[in-house]
Coordinates of C-alpha atoms in Angstrom, one line a residue:
Chain A
M2 CA -18.1 -6.2 28.2
N3 CA -18.6 -2.7 26.7
I4 CA -15.1 -1.6 25.6
A5 CA -13.9 1.8 24.4
V6 CA -10.5 2.6 22.9
L7 CA -9.1 6.1 22.3
V8 CA -6.9 6.4 19.2
K9 CA -5.0 9.1 17.5
L10 CA -3.3 9.5 14.2
A11 CA 0.4 10.4 14.6
P12 CA 3.4 10.9 12.3
D13 CA 5.2 7.8 11.4
T14 CA 8.2 7.6 13.9
E15 CA 10.5 7.2 10.9
A16 CA 9.3 10.6 9.4
A17 CA 11.8 13.4 9.5
L18 CA 9.7 16.3 11.1
K19 CA 10.0 19.9 9.9
I20 CA 8.6 23.0 11.6
D21 CA 6.0 24.8 9.6
A22 CA 6.6 28.4 8.3
D23 CA 4.5 29.9 11.1
R24 CA 6.9 28.3 13.7
L25 CA 3.8 27.1 15.7
K26 CA 3.3 23.6 14.4
I27 CA 4.8 20.7 12.6
A28 CA 4.6 20.9 8.8
T29 CA 2.2 18.2 7.7
V30 CA 3.4 17.8 4.1
D31 CA 5.3 14.7 3.1
I32 CA 4.6 13.0 6.5
N33 CA 3.2 9.6 6.6
Y34 CA 0.6 9.4 9.4
V35 CA -0.1 6.1 11.1
L36 CA -2.1 4.9 14.1
N37 CA -0.1 6.1 17.2
P38 CA 2.1 3.1 18.2
Y39 CA 1.0 3.2 21.9
D40 CA -2.7 3.2 20.7
E41 CA -2.0 -0.1 18.8
Y42 CA -1.5 -1.7 22.2
A43 CA -4.7 -0.1 23.4
V44 CA -6.6 -1.4 20.4
E45 CA -5.1 -4.9 20.8
E46 CA -6.1 -5.0 24.5
G47 CA -9.6 -3.9 23.5
L48 CA -9.8 -6.7 21.0
R49 CA -8.5 -9.3 23.5
W50 CA -11.0 -8.3 26.1
K51 CA -13.8 -8.6 23.5
E52 CA -12.5 -12.1 22.6
K53 CA -12.3 -13.1 26.3
F54 CA -15.5 -11.5 27.7
G55 CA -17.6 -10.9 24.6
G56 CA -19.2 -7.6 23.8
T57 CA -18.1 -4.8 21.5
T58 CA -15.1 -2.7 21.0
T59 CA -15.7 0.9 20.0
V60 CA -12.9 3.2 18.9
F61 CA -13.0 7.0 19.3
S62 CA -10.7 9.5 17.6
L63 CA -10.8 13.3 18.0
G64 CA -9.7 15.7 15.4
R65 CA -10.1 16.8 11.8
E66 CA -10.9 14.6 8.8
E67 CA -7.6 12.7 9.0
A68 CA -8.6 11.1 12.3
V69 CA -10.8 8.8 10.2
K70 CA -7.7 7.0 9.1
A71 CA -6.8 6.0 12.6
L72 CA -10.3 4.7 13.1
R73 CA -10.2 2.7 9.9
N74 CA -6.9 1.2 10.9
A75 CA -8.5 0.1 14.2
L76 CA -11.5 -1.3 12.4
A77 CA -9.2 -3.2 10.1
M78 CA -7.6 -4.8 13.2
G79 CA -11.0 -5.9 14.4
A80 CA -12.8 -3.1 16.2
D81 CA -16.6 -3.2 15.8
E82 CA -17.7 0.4 15.9
A83 CA -16.0 3.8 15.4
V84 CA -16.8 7.3 16.5
H85 CA -15.2 10.4 15.0
I86 CA -15.3 13.4 17.3
V87 CA -15.0 16.3 14.9
S88 CA -13.1 19.2 16.3
P89 CA -11.9 22.2 14.4
G90 CA -8.4 21.7 15.9
G91 CA -6.5 23.9 18.2
L92 CA -7.7 22.2 21.4
D93 CA -5.2 21.9 24.2
M94 CA -4.9 18.7 26.3
L95 CA -7.6 19.8 28.7
G96 CA -10.0 20.7 25.8
K97 CA -9.3 17.3 24.2
A98 CA -10.0 15.4 27.4
K99 CA -13.2 17.3 27.9
A100 CA -14.3 16.6 24.4
L101 CA -13.5 12.9 24.7
A102 CA -15.2 12.6 28.0
A103 CA -18.3 14.3 26.6
A104 CA -18.4 11.7 23.8
L105 CA -17.8 8.8 26.1
Q106 CA -20.3 9.9 28.8
G107 CA -23.5 8.0 29.2
R108 CA -22.5 5.1 26.9
G109 CA -21.9 2.7 29.8
F110 CA -18.3 1.6 29.0
D111 CA -16.8 -0.9 31.4
V112 CA -13.3 -0.2 30.4
I113 CA -11.6 2.5 28.3
F114 CA -8.1 1.9 26.8
A115 CA -5.8 4.5 25.4
G116 CA -2.1 4.7 24.5
K117 CA 0.0 6.1 27.3
Q118 CA 0.9 9.0 25.1
S119 CA 0.9 10.0 21.5
V120 CA 4.3 10.1 19.8
D121 CA 3.8 13.6 18.5
D122 CA 2.7 15.7 21.5
D123 CA 4.3 13.3 24.0
C124 CA 2.1 14.7 26.9
G125 CA 0.7 11.6 28.3
A126 CA -2.1 13.7 29.8
V127 CA -5.2 13.2 27.8
G128 CA -6.0 9.7 29.0
P129 CA -5.8 10.4 32.7
M130 CA -7.6 13.8 32.3
T131 CA -10.4 12.0 30.4
A132 CA -10.8 9.6 33.3
Y133 CA -11.0 12.6 35.6
Y134 CA -13.9 14.2 33.6
L135 CA -15.7 10.8 33.6
S136 CA -15.2 10.5 37.3
I137 CA -13.7 7.0 37.0
P138 CA -10.3 5.8 38.2
H139 CA -7.3 5.5 35.8
I140 CA -4.1 3.5 35.8
S141 CA -1.5 4.8 33.4
T142 CA 1.5 3.2 31.6
V143 CA 0.2 -0.3 32.3
V144 CA 2.5 -3.3 31.2
K145 CA 0.3 -6.2 32.4
L146 CA -3.4 -6.5 33.0
D147 CA -5.8 -9.1 34.4
C148 CA -9.5 -9.0 34.8
D149 CA -11.9 -11.4 36.4
G150 CA -14.9 -9.7 34.8
S151 CA -15.6 -7.1 37.5
R152 CA -12.2 -6.1 39.0
I153 CA -8.9 -5.6 37.4
T154 CA -5.3 -6.1 38.5
A155 CA -2.8 -3.9 36.7
W156 CA 1.0 -3.7 36.8
R157 CA 3.1 -0.7 35.9
E158 CA 6.8 -0.3 35.9
F159 CA 9.0 2.5 37.0
E160 CA 12.7 2.8 37.2
G161 CA 13.9 0.2 39.6
G162 CA 10.5 -1.2 40.6
A163 CA 7.0 -2.2 39.7
E164 CA 3.6 -1.3 41.1
K165 CA 0.5 -3.5 41.3
F166 CA -3.0 -2.0 41.4
E167 CA -6.4 -3.4 42.0
C168 CA -9.5 -1.6 41.0
P169 CA -13.2 -2.2 40.1
L170 CA -14.6 -1.5 36.7
P171 CA -15.2 0.9 35.1
V172 CA -11.6 2.1 34.7
L173 CA -9.4 3.9 32.1
I174 CA -6.1 2.2 31.3
T175 CA -3.3 3.7 29.3
A176 CA -1.1 1.2 27.6
Q177 CA 2.7 1.0 27.7
K178 CA 4.8 -1.1 25.3
G179 CA 4.9 -4.6 26.6
L180 CA 1.2 -4.9 27.5
N181 CA 0.7 -7.1 24.5
E182 CA 1.8 -7.8 20.9
P183 CA -0.5 -5.9 18.6
R184 CA -2.0 -8.0 15.8
Y185 CA -1.7 -7.2 12.1
A186 CA -4.9 -6.1 10.4
S187 CA -6.4 -8.5 7.9
L188 CA -7.8 -8.2 4.4
K189 CA -11.3 -9.0 5.7
G190 CA -10.8 -6.3 8.3
I191 CA -9.7 -3.8 5.7
M192 CA -12.8 -4.5 3.6
F193 CA -15.0 -4.2 6.7
S194 CA -13.4 -0.9 7.7
K195 CA -14.1 0.5 4.2
K196 CA -17.8 -0.4 4.4
K197 CA -18.3 0.4 8.1
E198 CA -20.1 3.7 8.7
I199 CA -18.3 5.9 11.1
A200 CA -20.5 7.8 13.6
V201 CA -19.8 11.5 13.8
V202 CA -20.2 13.7 16.9
E203 CA -19.3 17.4 17.2
A204 CA -17.0 18.5 19.9
A205 CA -18.2 21.6 21.7
P206 CA -16.2 24.7 20.9
A207 CA -13.6 25.4 23.6
Q208 CA -10.9 28.0 24.2
A209 CA -7.4 26.7 24.6
K210 CA -5.9 27.7 27.9
I211 CA -2.4 26.9 26.7
E212 CA -0.8 28.8 23.9
I213 CA 2.2 27.6 21.9
L214 CA 4.5 30.5 21.4
K215 CA 7.1 29.1 19.1
L216 CA 8.7 25.8 18.0
N217 CA 12.4 25.5 17.7
Y218 CA 14.7 22.7 16.5
P219 CA 16.9 21.2 19.2
P220 CA 20.4 22.7 19.2
V221 CA 22.7 20.9 16.7
R222 CA 25.0 18.6 18.6
Q223 CA 28.7 19.6 18.6
A224 CA 31.2 17.1 17.2
G225 CA 33.0 15.0 19.8
K226 CA 36.7 15.2 20.6
I227 CA 39.1 12.3 20.5
V228 CA 41.8 13.0 23.1
G229 CA 44.1 10.1 22.3
Q230 CA 44.1 6.3 22.1
G231 CA 44.6 3.5 24.7
V232 CA 45.6 3.8 28.4
E233 CA 47.8 6.8 27.8
A234 CA 44.8 8.9 27.0
V235 CA 43.0 8.3 30.2
P236 CA 44.6 11.0 32.4
K237 CA 43.9 13.6 29.7
L238 CA 40.3 12.4 29.4
L239 CA 39.7 12.6 33.1
Q240 CA 41.2 16.1 33.2
L241 CA 38.9 17.2 30.4
L242 CA 35.9 15.6 31.9
R243 CA 36.6 17.5 35.2
E244 CA 37.7 20.8 33.9
E245 CA 36.1 21.3 30.5
A246 CA 32.9 19.2 30.6
K247 CA 32.6 19.5 34.4
V248 CA 30.7 16.2 34.6
L249 CA 33.0 14.5 37.2
Chain B
M16 CA 20.9 7.8 3.5
E17 CA 17.6 6.2 4.4
T18 CA 17.7 2.8 6.0
T19 CA 14.2 1.6 5.2
Y20 CA 12.7 0.2 2.0
Q21 CA 11.8 2.8 -0.5
A22 CA 9.3 1.2 -2.9
L23 CA 9.8 2.6 -6.4
D24 CA 6.7 4.5 -7.6
Y25 CA 8.2 6.7 -10.3
Y26 CA 4.8 7.5 -12.0
L27 CA 2.9 8.0 -8.7
I28 CA 0.7 5.0 -9.3
D29 CA -0.1 5.2 -5.6
E30 CA -2.5 8.0 -6.5
L31 CA -4.5 5.5 -8.7
L32 CA -5.2 3.2 -5.8
T33 CA -8.2 3.2 -3.5
D34 CA -7.7 3.6 0.3
E35 CA -8.4 -0.1 0.9
E36 CA -6.0 -1.1 -1.9
R37 CA -3.3 1.0 -0.3
M38 CA -4.1 -0.5 3.1
V39 CA -3.8 -4.1 1.7
R40 CA -0.5 -3.2 0.1
D41 CA 0.8 -1.5 3.3
L42 CA -0.3 -4.4 5.5
V43 CA 1.4 -7.1 3.4
R44 CA 4.5 -4.8 3.0
E45 CA 4.8 -4.4 6.7
W46 CA 4.2 -8.1 7.4
V47 CA 6.9 -9.0 4.9
E48 CA 9.3 -6.4 6.3
C49 CA 8.9 -7.5 9.9
E50 CA 8.2 -11.2 9.7
V51 CA 9.7 -12.5 6.5
L52 CA 12.8 -10.6 5.5
P53 CA 14.6 -11.1 8.8
V54 CA 14.4 -14.9 8.5
I55 CA 13.8 -15.9 4.8
G56 CA 17.5 -16.1 3.9
R57 CA 18.0 -18.8 6.6
F58 CA 15.1 -20.9 5.2
A59 CA 16.5 -20.5 1.7
D60 CA 19.9 -21.6 2.9
E61 CA 18.4 -24.6 4.7
G62 CA 16.1 -25.4 1.7
T63 CA 12.9 -25.5 3.7
F64 CA 9.6 -23.7 3.6
P65 CA 8.7 -21.5 6.6
M66 CA 5.7 -23.5 7.7
Q67 CA 5.0 -21.3 10.7
M68 CA 4.1 -18.5 8.4
I69 CA 1.0 -20.3 7.0
P70 CA -1.3 -19.6 10.0
E71 CA -0.3 -16.0 10.0
M72 CA -0.8 -15.6 6.2
A73 CA -4.2 -17.2 6.7
R74 CA -5.1 -14.8 9.5
L75 CA -4.0 -11.9 7.3
G76 CA -6.4 -13.3 4.7
L77 CA -3.9 -14.0 1.9
F78 CA -5.5 -17.2 0.7
G79 CA -8.4 -16.8 -1.7
P80 CA -8.9 -13.1 -0.9
T81 CA -10.9 -12.4 -4.0
L82 CA -13.5 -15.1 -3.2
P83 CA -16.8 -14.2 -1.5
E84 CA -16.8 -14.1 2.3
E85 CA -18.9 -17.2 2.7
Y86 CA -16.0 -19.2 1.4
G87 CA -13.4 -17.4 3.6
G88 CA -12.5 -14.8 1.1
A89 CA -12.5 -11.0 1.6
N90 CA -13.9 -10.0 -1.8
V91 CA -10.9 -7.7 -2.5
S92 CA -10.4 -6.1 -5.9
E93 CA -8.0 -7.6 -8.5
I94 CA -5.7 -4.6 -7.9
A95 CA -5.6 -5.4 -4.2
Y96 CA -4.9 -9.1 -4.9
G97 CA -2.1 -8.1 -7.3
L98 CA -0.5 -5.7 -4.8
M99 CA -0.6 -8.4 -2.2
M100 CA 1.3 -10.8 -4.5
Q101 CA 3.7 -8.0 -5.4
E102 CA 4.5 -7.5 -1.7
L103 CA 4.7 -11.2 -1.0
E104 CA 7.3 -11.7 -3.7
R105 CA 9.3 -8.8 -2.5
G106 CA 9.8 -11.2 0.4
D107 CA 10.5 -14.4 -1.7
S108 CA 9.1 -16.0 -4.8
G109 CA 8.6 -19.2 -2.8
L110 CA 6.2 -17.4 -0.4
R111 CA 4.3 -15.9 -3.3
S112 CA 4.2 -19.3 -5.1
F113 CA 2.6 -20.8 -2.0
A114 CA -0.1 -18.1 -2.0
S115 CA -0.5 -18.4 -5.8
V116 CA -1.0 -22.1 -5.6
Q117 CA -3.4 -22.0 -2.6
S118 CA -5.5 -19.2 -4.1
G119 CA -5.2 -19.4 -7.9
L120 CA -4.6 -23.1 -8.5
V121 CA -6.6 -24.8 -5.7
M122 CA -9.3 -22.5 -4.3
Y123 CA -10.1 -21.1 -7.7
P124 CA -10.8 -24.4 -9.5
I125 CA -12.8 -25.7 -6.5
F126 CA -14.8 -22.5 -6.5
R127 CA -15.3 -22.4 -10.2
Y128 CA -15.6 -26.1 -11.1
G129 CA -16.5 -27.7 -7.8
S130 CA -19.9 -28.8 -6.5
A131 CA -21.6 -26.9 -3.7
E132 CA -20.5 -29.6 -1.3
Q133 CA -16.8 -29.5 -2.5
R134 CA -16.9 -25.7 -2.0
R135 CA -18.2 -26.0 1.5
K136 CA -15.9 -28.8 2.4
Y137 CA -12.6 -27.4 1.3
L138 CA -12.8 -23.6 0.7
P139 CA -13.1 -22.3 4.3
K140 CA -10.4 -24.6 5.5
L141 CA -8.1 -23.7 2.6
A142 CA -8.7 -20.0 3.4
A143 CA -7.9 -20.6 7.1
G144 CA -4.7 -22.4 6.2
E145 CA -6.0 -25.5 8.0
L146 CA -5.7 -27.3 4.7
I147 CA -2.8 -26.9 2.2
G148 CA -3.5 -27.5 -1.5
C149 CA -1.4 -28.3 -4.6
F150 CA -2.1 -28.5 -8.3
G151 CA -0.9 -31.3 -10.5
L152 CA -0.9 -30.7 -14.3
T153 CA 2.7 -31.0 -15.5
E154 CA 4.2 -34.5 -16.0
P155 CA 7.7 -35.8 -16.6
N156 CA 6.9 -36.0 -20.3
S157 CA 4.3 -33.3 -20.5
G158 CA 5.3 -29.8 -19.8
S159 CA 4.5 -27.0 -22.3
D160 CA 2.2 -29.5 -24.0
P161 CA -0.2 -30.4 -21.2
G162 CA -2.7 -32.0 -23.6
S163 CA -0.2 -34.9 -24.0
M164 CA -0.6 -35.9 -20.4
Q165 CA -0.5 -39.6 -19.6
T166 CA -2.2 -39.6 -16.2
K167 CA -5.4 -41.5 -16.6
A168 CA -8.6 -42.1 -14.7
V169 CA -10.9 -45.0 -15.4
R170 CA -14.3 -45.6 -13.9
D171 CA -14.6 -48.2 -11.2
G172 CA -18.2 -48.6 -10.0
D173 CA -19.3 -45.2 -8.7
G174 CA -15.7 -44.0 -8.4
Y175 CA -12.5 -43.9 -10.3
I176 CA -9.0 -45.4 -10.4
L177 CA -6.2 -43.0 -11.0
N178 CA -2.8 -43.9 -12.4
G179 CA 0.1 -41.7 -13.5
A180 CA 2.6 -39.1 -12.2
K181 CA 3.0 -35.4 -11.9
M182 CA 6.2 -33.4 -11.6
W183 CA 7.4 -29.9 -10.4
I184 CA 4.4 -29.6 -8.1
T185 CA 4.7 -26.7 -5.6
N186 CA 3.5 -27.7 -2.1
G187 CA 3.0 -31.3 -3.2
T188 CA 4.6 -33.0 -0.2
I189 CA 2.9 -30.7 2.4
A190 CA -0.5 -30.7 0.7
D191 CA -3.6 -32.1 2.3
V192 CA -5.5 -32.0 -1.0
A193 CA -4.2 -32.2 -4.6
V194 CA -6.2 -30.9 -7.6
V195 CA -5.1 -33.4 -10.1
W196 CA -5.8 -33.3 -13.9
A197 CA -6.1 -36.6 -15.7
K198 CA -7.8 -38.0 -18.8
L199 CA -11.1 -39.7 -18.3
D200 CA -12.6 -41.1 -21.5
D201 CA -9.9 -39.0 -23.3
V202 CA -11.2 -35.8 -21.8
V203 CA -9.1 -33.8 -19.3
R204 CA -10.9 -33.8 -15.9
G205 CA -10.0 -32.5 -12.4
F206 CA -9.9 -34.7 -9.3
L207 CA -9.5 -33.9 -5.7
V208 CA -7.1 -36.3 -4.2
E209 CA -6.6 -36.2 -0.4
K210 CA -3.4 -36.9 1.4
G211 CA -3.2 -40.4 2.7
T212 CA -5.3 -42.0 0.0
P213 CA -3.7 -45.4 -0.6
G214 CA -1.5 -45.5 -3.7
F215 CA -0.9 -41.7 -3.6
S216 CA 2.6 -40.5 -2.6
A217 CA 4.3 -37.1 -3.0
P218 CA 8.1 -37.3 -2.6
E219 CA 9.9 -34.0 -2.4
T220 CA 12.3 -32.8 -5.1
K221 CA 15.5 -31.8 -3.3
M222 CA 18.9 -30.5 -4.5
K223 CA 17.3 -27.3 -6.0
W224 CA 19.2 -24.1 -6.4
S225 CA 16.1 -22.1 -7.0
L226 CA 12.9 -21.6 -5.0
R227 CA 14.8 -23.1 -2.1
A228 CA 12.3 -21.7 0.5
S229 CA 9.5 -23.6 -1.2
V230 CA 8.4 -27.2 -1.4
T231 CA 8.6 -28.8 -4.9
S232 CA 7.4 -32.4 -5.3
E233 CA 6.4 -35.3 -7.5
L234 CA 2.9 -36.7 -7.2
V235 CA 2.7 -40.5 -7.9
F236 CA -0.6 -42.3 -8.4
E237 CA -0.6 -46.1 -8.4
D238 CA -4.1 -47.5 -8.6
V239 CA -5.5 -44.8 -6.5
H240 CA -9.2 -45.4 -5.8
L241 CA -11.2 -42.2 -5.7
P242 CA -14.9 -41.8 -4.6
S243 CA -17.4 -40.3 -7.0
D244 CA -17.3 -37.0 -5.3
A245 CA -13.6 -36.6 -6.0
L246 CA -14.4 -35.4 -9.5
L247 CA -14.8 -31.6 -10.1
P248 CA -18.1 -31.8 -12.0
K249 CA -17.9 -28.7 -14.0
A250 CA -14.3 -29.0 -15.3
K251 CA -14.3 -30.6 -18.8
G252 CA -11.4 -30.3 -21.1
L253 CA -7.9 -28.6 -21.0
S254 CA -9.5 -25.2 -20.8
A255 CA -10.3 -25.8 -17.2
P256 CA -6.7 -26.2 -15.9
L257 CA -5.6 -23.4 -18.3
S258 CA -8.1 -21.1 -16.7
C259 CA -6.5 -21.8 -13.4
L260 CA -3.1 -21.0 -14.8
S261 CA -4.4 -17.7 -16.0
Q262 CA -5.3 -16.9 -12.4
A263 CA -1.9 -17.9 -11.1
R264 CA 0.0 -16.1 -14.0
Y265 CA -1.9 -12.9 -13.2
G266 CA -0.5 -13.2 -9.6
I267 CA 3.0 -13.9 -11.0
A268 CA 2.9 -10.8 -13.3
W269 CA 2.4 -8.7 -10.1
G270 CA 4.7 -10.8 -7.9
V271 CA 7.8 -10.5 -10.0
V272 CA 7.6 -6.7 -9.9
G273 CA 7.8 -7.0 -6.2
A274 CA 11.0 -9.0 -6.5
A275 CA 12.4 -6.5 -9.0
M276 CA 11.5 -3.6 -6.7
A277 CA 13.4 -5.3 -3.8
C278 CA 16.4 -5.8 -6.0
F279 CA 16.3 -2.2 -7.3
D280 CA 16.0 -0.7 -3.9
E281 CA 18.9 -2.8 -2.6
A282 CA 21.1 -2.0 -5.5
R283 CA 20.4 1.8 -5.4
R284 CA 21.1 2.0 -1.7
Y285 CA 24.3 0.0 -2.0
A286 CA 25.5 2.1 -5.0
N287 CA 25.0 5.3 -3.0
K288 CA 26.9 3.9 0.0
R289 CA 29.7 1.9 -1.6
V290 CA 32.8 4.1 -2.1
Q291 CA 35.4 3.3 -4.8
F292 CA 37.9 5.8 -6.3
D293 CA 36.9 8.2 -3.4
K294 CA 33.2 8.4 -4.5
P295 CA 30.1 6.4 -4.3
I296 CA 29.8 3.9 -7.2
A297 CA 26.4 5.6 -7.9
S298 CA 28.5 8.5 -9.3
F299 CA 29.6 6.4 -12.2
Q300 CA 27.6 6.6 -15.4
I301 CA 27.5 2.8 -16.0
V302 CA 25.9 2.3 -12.6
Q303 CA 23.5 5.1 -13.2
E304 CA 22.5 3.6 -16.5
K305 CA 21.8 0.3 -14.9
L306 CA 19.6 2.0 -12.2
A307 CA 17.8 4.0 -14.9
I308 CA 17.0 0.8 -16.9
M309 CA 15.8 -1.0 -13.8
A310 CA 13.5 1.9 -12.8
T311 CA 12.2 2.2 -16.3
E312 CA 11.3 -1.4 -16.6
I313 CA 9.8 -1.6 -13.1
T314 CA 7.6 1.4 -13.9
K315 CA 6.5 -0.1 -17.2
S316 CA 5.6 -3.4 -15.6
Q317 CA 3.7 -1.6 -12.8
L318 CA 1.6 0.3 -15.3
L319 CA 1.0 -2.9 -17.3
N320 CA -0.2 -4.7 -14.2
F321 CA -2.4 -1.8 -13.1
R322 CA -4.2 -1.8 -16.5
L323 CA -4.4 -5.6 -16.6
A324 CA -6.0 -5.6 -13.2
Q325 CA -8.7 -3.2 -14.5
L326 CA -9.4 -5.4 -17.4
K327 CA -9.5 -8.5 -15.2
Q328 CA -11.9 -6.7 -12.8
T329 CA -14.3 -6.0 -15.7
G330 CA -14.0 -9.4 -17.2
K331 CA -12.1 -8.2 -20.3
A332 CA -8.7 -9.7 -19.6
T333 CA -7.9 -12.4 -22.1
H334 CA -5.4 -15.2 -21.4
Q335 CA -3.2 -13.7 -24.1
M336 CA -3.1 -10.4 -22.2
I337 CA -2.1 -12.2 -19.0
S338 CA 0.6 -14.1 -21.0
L339 CA 2.0 -10.7 -22.1
A340 CA 2.3 -9.4 -18.6
K341 CA 3.7 -12.7 -17.2
R342 CA 6.2 -12.9 -20.0
N343 CA 7.4 -9.3 -19.8
G344 CA 7.3 -9.2 -16.0
C345 CA 9.5 -12.3 -15.5
Y346 CA 11.9 -11.4 -18.3
Q347 CA 12.5 -7.9 -16.9
A348 CA 12.6 -9.0 -13.2
L349 CA 15.2 -11.6 -14.0
K350 CA 17.3 -8.9 -15.9
I351 CA 16.8 -6.5 -13.0
A352 CA 17.9 -9.0 -10.4
R353 CA 21.0 -9.8 -12.4
M354 CA 21.9 -6.1 -12.7
A355 CA 21.3 -5.7 -9.0
R356 CA 23.6 -8.6 -8.2
D357 CA 26.1 -7.1 -10.5
I358 CA 26.1 -3.7 -8.7
L359 CA 26.4 -5.5 -5.4
G360 CA 29.6 -7.1 -6.5
A361 CA 30.8 -10.0 -4.3
A362 CA 28.4 -9.0 -1.5
G363 CA 25.6 -9.9 -3.9
I364 CA 26.3 -13.7 -3.7
T365 CA 25.5 -13.9 0.0
Y366 CA 22.2 -14.3 1.8
E367 CA 23.0 -11.0 3.6
F368 CA 21.6 -9.3 0.5
Q369 CA 18.4 -10.3 -1.3
S370 CA 19.2 -9.9 -4.9
G371 CA 21.0 -13.1 -5.4
R372 CA 18.2 -15.1 -3.8
H373 CA 15.6 -13.3 -6.0
L374 CA 17.8 -13.9 -9.0
V375 CA 17.9 -17.7 -8.6
N376 CA 14.2 -17.8 -7.7
L377 CA 13.3 -15.8 -10.8
E378 CA 15.0 -18.4 -12.9
S379 CA 12.2 -20.8 -12.0
V380 CA 9.4 -18.2 -12.3
Y381 CA 10.7 -17.4 -15.8
T382 CA 9.9 -20.9 -17.0
Y383 CA 7.1 -22.1 -14.7
E384 CA 3.4 -21.5 -15.4
G385 CA 4.2 -21.3 -19.1
T386 CA 7.8 -20.7 -20.2
H387 CA 8.9 -17.4 -21.6
D388 CA 9.1 -19.0 -25.1
I389 CA 5.6 -20.5 -24.9
H390 CA 4.1 -17.2 -23.8
T391 CA 5.9 -15.6 -26.8
L392 CA 4.2 -18.1 -29.1
V393 CA 0.8 -17.5 -27.4
I394 CA 1.1 -13.8 -28.1
G395 CA 2.4 -14.6 -31.6
S396 CA -0.5 -16.8 -32.3
S397 CA -3.0 -14.1 -31.2
L398 CA -1.3 -11.6 -33.5
T399 CA -1.1 -13.8 -36.6
G400 CA -3.8 -16.3 -36.1
I401 CA -1.2 -19.1 -36.6
E402 CA -0.3 -21.4 -33.7
A403 CA 3.4 -22.1 -34.1
F404 CA 3.4 -25.0 -31.6
R405 CA 0.8 -27.2 -33.2

């Protein structure tokens, strides 16, 4: 089985994000970057498929120099090969999907895994759009996956229900929390990741079609109001919910 | 107020580490945070070792990581090994002791003094956690003076007969193979004794108030017949077990800093949060002085360990240098754990906080693998040329 996994470096979810002086991006100083948490599920799935079906797991990451850290983390978990798609930055989602598809094209992957979204941009678009440019099916936000070697069965959840899909390989799957329990890296994996040469490909230059105009902080939440205590406070609370908050 | 662990790095030692050393440190730190800290208090309370952690520690590669890959190691640097021990002991001294014994006191002597066949037979399985090892040097009447040991081996045809007893042996009861030091023709030699060998028993030492999440045992040998290949061929004389202790003490020097960092972090956060006289107790000068002393000593020990690691990597670390770091590290860590417990007040005596558990653990670490006093005399002897204990 020839397996690809798309990974991205993202700010640690515990990091307190600040807007940069230009108001167009997040300030990168003092932020700890980690492998995007949803991509960890994708890497884990890629490793499990390798263990089950044999073959190799190749990880791809798109971006500037820092992207290498995401690749090394995936190698330390057990991936075999890594490809860094160098882009000058500034690509929009469409541009990223095109660049990823160009790098994946012609390599004969049976399956491509990606996280369902990155925790910084939160778009959830790059995985499915990459599948589009590769002309292969995709199933997104997958929580359970089976494969008999040529066809897959995938389950995804939505509010109040679940969907089951069947589909032949090749396919692109985006991973949702619950798909698996990602493994820890290992000391051997870390030493391997250090020695492993990472292949580099250049992304073709592209003009972003979406422009970010300005980043703003969310409005500061107003302090709540305590209208009283116990049963006596209920009529007043109902009145305020109706008349002031207008939620009833 | 942050809720997650803030590892003290006052002198930005992080900048001195390589990427892979940081990755090793972060990996073990995260594993301890997620898998050890939530449950270790319960194991300490019950007085049992968390056996289910052994396969996971093996998968992470924490056993014998400095050994070459053909023996299951990862060939990591001495700094990476030290950082790994630091992070393990941030979890619990018992967990670090387990790794120290497996790596420094069992895999190391088999690697250094064992035959090719012994290496092949034991090392990969010890690295994989499929075999657990222990190390028997100390005896009921032979502690700081190991040369006075009474455990004896005599020749019996091709093999040997072993008699004697060892005490305070970490992992003894759960070990599959024991590295046992005994006198043969009046020379200290090392033997590999497998669990289940007739005449060999390893009763557990219970009723401990320190290293509760760790197995401590006696090893008893009553006419134990050993085959010829049980002998470590290249270990002759007391310097062999002492060289193993140097490995383990090196890990201890790093480990206790992890325990101290855990205590400091806990005390600092508590002091910032706990309000008395309408302000956080961190506002009071006495508390600030304690935190300043703790941070100073942790930083000094971190730098000491970093340099010791460089010396060890280049083969220049003497056993006296290791004694100095072990002695200082344990002494300061114990003091820091006490101060942390003090800042925590009554809360500090419960398992809800870590400092009390580290404090009682460090009481053992302070005197095992060479007591504080003996290390003092080792350094004294190297400075004066006079051995005070002979």
